[in-house]
PDB file of C-alpha atoms in Angstrom:
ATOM      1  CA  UNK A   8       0.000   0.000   0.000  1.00  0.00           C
ATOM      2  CA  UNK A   9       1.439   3.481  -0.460  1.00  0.00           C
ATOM      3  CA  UNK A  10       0.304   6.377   0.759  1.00  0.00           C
ATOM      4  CA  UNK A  11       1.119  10.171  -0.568  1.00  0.00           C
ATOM      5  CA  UNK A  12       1.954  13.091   2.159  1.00  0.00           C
ATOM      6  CA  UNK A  13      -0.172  15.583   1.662  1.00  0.00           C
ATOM      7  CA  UNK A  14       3.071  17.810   1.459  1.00  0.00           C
ATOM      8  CA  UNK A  15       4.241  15.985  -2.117  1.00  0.00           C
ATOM      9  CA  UNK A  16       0.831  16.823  -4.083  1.00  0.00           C
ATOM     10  CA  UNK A  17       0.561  19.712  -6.442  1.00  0.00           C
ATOM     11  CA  UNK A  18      -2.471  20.386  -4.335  1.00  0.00           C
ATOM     12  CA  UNK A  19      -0.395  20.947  -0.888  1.00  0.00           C
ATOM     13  CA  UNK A  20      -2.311  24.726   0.112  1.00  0.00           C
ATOM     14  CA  UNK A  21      -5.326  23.135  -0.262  1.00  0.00           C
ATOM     15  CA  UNK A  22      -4.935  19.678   1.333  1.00  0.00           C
ATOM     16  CA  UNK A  23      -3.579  21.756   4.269  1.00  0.00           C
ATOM     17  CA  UNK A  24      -6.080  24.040   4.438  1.00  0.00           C
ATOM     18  CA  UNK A  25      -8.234  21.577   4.932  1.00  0.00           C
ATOM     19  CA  UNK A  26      -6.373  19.578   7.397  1.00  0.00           C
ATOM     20  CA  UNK A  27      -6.204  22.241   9.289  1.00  0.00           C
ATOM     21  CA  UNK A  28      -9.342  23.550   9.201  1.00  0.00           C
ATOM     22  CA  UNK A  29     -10.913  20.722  10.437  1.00  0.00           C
ATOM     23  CA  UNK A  30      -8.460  20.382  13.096  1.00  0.00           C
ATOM     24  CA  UNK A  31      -8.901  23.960  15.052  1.00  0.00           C
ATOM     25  CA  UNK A  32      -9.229  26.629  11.932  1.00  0.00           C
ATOM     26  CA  UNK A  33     -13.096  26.180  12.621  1.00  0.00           C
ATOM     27  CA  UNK A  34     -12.971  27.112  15.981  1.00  0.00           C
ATOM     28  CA  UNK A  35     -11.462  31.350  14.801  1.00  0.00           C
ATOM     29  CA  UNK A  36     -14.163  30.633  12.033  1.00  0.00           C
ATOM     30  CA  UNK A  37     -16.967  30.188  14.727  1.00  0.00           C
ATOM     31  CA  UNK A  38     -15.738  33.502  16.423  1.00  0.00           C
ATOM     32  CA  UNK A  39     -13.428  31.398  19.900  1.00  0.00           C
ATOM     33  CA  UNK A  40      -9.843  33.051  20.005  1.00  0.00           C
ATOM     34  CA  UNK A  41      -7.631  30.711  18.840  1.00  0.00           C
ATOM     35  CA  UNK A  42      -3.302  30.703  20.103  1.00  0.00           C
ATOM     36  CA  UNK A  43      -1.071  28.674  17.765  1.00  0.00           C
ATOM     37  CA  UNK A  44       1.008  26.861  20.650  1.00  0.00           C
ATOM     38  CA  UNK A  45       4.246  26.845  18.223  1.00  0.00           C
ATOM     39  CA  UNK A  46       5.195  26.945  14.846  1.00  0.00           C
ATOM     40  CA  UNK A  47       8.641  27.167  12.872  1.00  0.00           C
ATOM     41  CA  UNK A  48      11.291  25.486  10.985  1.00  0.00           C
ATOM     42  CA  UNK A  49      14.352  25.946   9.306  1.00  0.00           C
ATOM     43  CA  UNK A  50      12.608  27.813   6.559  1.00  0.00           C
ATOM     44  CA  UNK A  51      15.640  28.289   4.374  1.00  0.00           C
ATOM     45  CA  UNK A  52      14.967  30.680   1.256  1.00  0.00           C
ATOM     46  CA  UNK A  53      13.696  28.162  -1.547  1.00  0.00           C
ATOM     47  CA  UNK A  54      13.108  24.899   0.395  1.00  0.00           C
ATOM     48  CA  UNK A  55       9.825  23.309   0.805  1.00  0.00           C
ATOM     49  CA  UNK A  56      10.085  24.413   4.611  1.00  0.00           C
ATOM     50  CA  UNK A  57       9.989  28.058   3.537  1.00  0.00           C
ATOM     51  CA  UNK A  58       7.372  27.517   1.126  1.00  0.00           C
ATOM     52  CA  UNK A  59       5.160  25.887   4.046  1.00  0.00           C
ATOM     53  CA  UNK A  60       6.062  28.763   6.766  1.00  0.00           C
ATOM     54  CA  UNK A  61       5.397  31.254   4.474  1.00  0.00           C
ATOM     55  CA  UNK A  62       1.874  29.862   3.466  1.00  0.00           C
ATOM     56  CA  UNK A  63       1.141  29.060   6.843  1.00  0.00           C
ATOM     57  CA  UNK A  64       1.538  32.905   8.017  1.00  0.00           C
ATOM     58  CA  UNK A  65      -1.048  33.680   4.979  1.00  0.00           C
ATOM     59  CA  UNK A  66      -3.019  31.415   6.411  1.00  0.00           C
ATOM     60  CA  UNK A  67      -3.414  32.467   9.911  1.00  0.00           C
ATOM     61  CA  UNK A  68      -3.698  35.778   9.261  1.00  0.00           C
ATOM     62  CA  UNK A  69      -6.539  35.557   6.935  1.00  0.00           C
ATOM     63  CA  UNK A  70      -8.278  32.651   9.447  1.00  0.00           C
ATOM     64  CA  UNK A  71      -7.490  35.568  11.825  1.00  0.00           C
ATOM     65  CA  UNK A  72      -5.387  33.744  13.912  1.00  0.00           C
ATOM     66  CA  UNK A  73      -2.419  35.380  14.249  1.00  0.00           C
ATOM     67  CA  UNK A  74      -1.790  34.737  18.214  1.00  0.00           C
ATOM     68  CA  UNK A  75       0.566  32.487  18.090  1.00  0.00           C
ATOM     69  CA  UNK A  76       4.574  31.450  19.834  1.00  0.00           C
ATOM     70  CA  UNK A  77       7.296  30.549  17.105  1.00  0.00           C
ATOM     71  CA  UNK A  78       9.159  27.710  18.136  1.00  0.00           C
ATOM     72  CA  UNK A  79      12.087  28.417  19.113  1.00  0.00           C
ATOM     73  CA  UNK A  80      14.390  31.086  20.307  1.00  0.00           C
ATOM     74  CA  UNK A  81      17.574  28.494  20.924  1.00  0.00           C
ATOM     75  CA  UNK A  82      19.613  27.769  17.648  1.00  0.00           C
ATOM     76  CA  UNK A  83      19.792  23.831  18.833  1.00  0.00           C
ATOM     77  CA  UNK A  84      15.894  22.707  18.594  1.00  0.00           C
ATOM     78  CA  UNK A  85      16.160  19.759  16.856  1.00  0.00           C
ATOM     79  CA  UNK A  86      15.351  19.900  12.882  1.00  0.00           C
ATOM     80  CA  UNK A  87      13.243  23.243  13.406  1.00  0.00           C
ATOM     81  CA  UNK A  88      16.683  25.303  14.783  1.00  0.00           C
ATOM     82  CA  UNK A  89      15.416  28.630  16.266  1.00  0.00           C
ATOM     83  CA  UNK A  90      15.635  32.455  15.707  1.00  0.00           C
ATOM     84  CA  UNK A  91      19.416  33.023  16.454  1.00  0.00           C
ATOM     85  CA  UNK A  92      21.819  31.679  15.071  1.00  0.00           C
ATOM     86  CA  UNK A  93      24.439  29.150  17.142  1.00  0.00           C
ATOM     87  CA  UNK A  94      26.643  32.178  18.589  1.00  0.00           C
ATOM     88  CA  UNK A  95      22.970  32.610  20.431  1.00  0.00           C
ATOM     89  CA  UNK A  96      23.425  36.298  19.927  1.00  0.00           C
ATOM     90  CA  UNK A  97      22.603  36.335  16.036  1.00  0.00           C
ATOM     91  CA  UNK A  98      18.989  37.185  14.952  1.00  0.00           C
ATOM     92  CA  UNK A  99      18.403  35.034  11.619  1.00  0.00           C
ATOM     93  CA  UNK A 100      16.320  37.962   9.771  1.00  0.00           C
ATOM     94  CA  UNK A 101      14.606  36.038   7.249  1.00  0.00           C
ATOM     95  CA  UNK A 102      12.533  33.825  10.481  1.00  0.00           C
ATOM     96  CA  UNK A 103      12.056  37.832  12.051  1.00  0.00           C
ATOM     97  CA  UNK A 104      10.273  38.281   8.989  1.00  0.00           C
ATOM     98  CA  UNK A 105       7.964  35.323   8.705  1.00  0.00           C
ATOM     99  CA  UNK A 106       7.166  36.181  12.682  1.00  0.00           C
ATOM    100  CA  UNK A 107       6.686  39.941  12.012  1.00  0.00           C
ATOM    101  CA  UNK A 108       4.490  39.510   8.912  1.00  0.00           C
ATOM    102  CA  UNK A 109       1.914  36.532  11.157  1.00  0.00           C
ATOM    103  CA  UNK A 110       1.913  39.136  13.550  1.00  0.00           C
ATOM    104  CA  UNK A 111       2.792  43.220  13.162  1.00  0.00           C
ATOM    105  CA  UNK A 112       1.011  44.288  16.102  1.00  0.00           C
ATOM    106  CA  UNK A 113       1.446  42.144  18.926  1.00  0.00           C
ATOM    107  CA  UNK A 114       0.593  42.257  22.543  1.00  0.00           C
ATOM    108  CA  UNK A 115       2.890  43.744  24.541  1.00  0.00           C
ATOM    109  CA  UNK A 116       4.156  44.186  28.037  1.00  0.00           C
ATOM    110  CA  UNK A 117       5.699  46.552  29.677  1.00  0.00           C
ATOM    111  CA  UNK A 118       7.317  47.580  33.040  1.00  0.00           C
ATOM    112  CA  UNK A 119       5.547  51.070  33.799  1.00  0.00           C
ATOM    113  CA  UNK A 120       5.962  52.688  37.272  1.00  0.00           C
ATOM    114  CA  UNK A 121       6.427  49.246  38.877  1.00  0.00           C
ATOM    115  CA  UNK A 122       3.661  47.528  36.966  1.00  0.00           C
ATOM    116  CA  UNK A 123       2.905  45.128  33.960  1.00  0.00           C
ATOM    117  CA  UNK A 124       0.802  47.375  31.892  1.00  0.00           C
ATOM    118  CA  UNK A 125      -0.665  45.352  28.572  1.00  0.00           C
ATOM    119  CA  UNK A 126      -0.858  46.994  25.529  1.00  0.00           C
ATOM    120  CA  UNK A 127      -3.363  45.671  22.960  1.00  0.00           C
ATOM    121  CA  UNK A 128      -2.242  44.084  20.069  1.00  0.00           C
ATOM    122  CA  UNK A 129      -4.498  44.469  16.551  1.00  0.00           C
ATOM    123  CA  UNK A 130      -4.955  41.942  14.110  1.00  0.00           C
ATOM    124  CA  UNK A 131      -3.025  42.910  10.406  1.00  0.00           C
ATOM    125  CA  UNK A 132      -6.199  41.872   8.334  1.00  0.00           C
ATOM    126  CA  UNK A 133      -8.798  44.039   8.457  1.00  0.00           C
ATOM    127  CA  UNK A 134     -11.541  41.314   8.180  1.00  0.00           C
ATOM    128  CA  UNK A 135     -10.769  40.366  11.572  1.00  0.00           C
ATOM    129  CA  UNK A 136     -11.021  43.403  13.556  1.00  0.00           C
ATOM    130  CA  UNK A 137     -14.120  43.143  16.131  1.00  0.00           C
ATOM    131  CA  UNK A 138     -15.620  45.885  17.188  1.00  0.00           C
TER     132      UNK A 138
END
């Protein structure tokens, strides 16, 4: 018997769009906030990796759910590596891109006069701002 990852198909956007649709994309399309618990790879400029991170950032952001953690800071996670490079000093721009474009306007926190204040993030599409 052989089977064909979804991945290999000409089709790939759309098998994965479905896949994960039906997974938890239907829950941001019922209206529940949705947080994508990690996400990430290599994502080398012209690999299939890249081609996958970069779709899946268009596809959060227009399922409007762009709350999310990349996976990982540390340069030595596995086969996903992380956001510096192995001096663990190094930003590696082209994965501050990917995280910047899935989300422009975060959350943030900051220390003011000895408190946590929260700033609102926004979401970048403008079909999912709620009033």
């Amino acid at each position: 018997m052989c089977t064909t990852d979804p991945k290999n198909t000409h089709e790939y956007a759309k098998n994965l769009d479905r896949i994960y649709t039906a997974k938890y994309g239907f829950l941001a399309e019922k209206g529940y906030p949705v947080v994508i618990g990690e996400w990430g790879g290599k994502a080398k400029p012209g690999t299939r990796d890249a081609k996958w991170n970069n779709w899946f950032v268009d596809w959060i952001r227009d399922k409007c759910m762009t709350n999310n953690f990349y996976w990982a800071l540390n340069p030595n996670s596995g086969h996903t590596g992380g956001l510096l490079e192995d001096d663990w000093k190094t930003p590696i721009q082209h994965k501050l891109d990917l995280v910047n474009r899935a989300q422009p306007n975060p959350t943030k926190f900051k220390k003011h006069n000895e408190k946590i204040c929260i700033t609102k993030g926004t979401f970048p599409e403008a079909h999912c701002q709620r009033s």
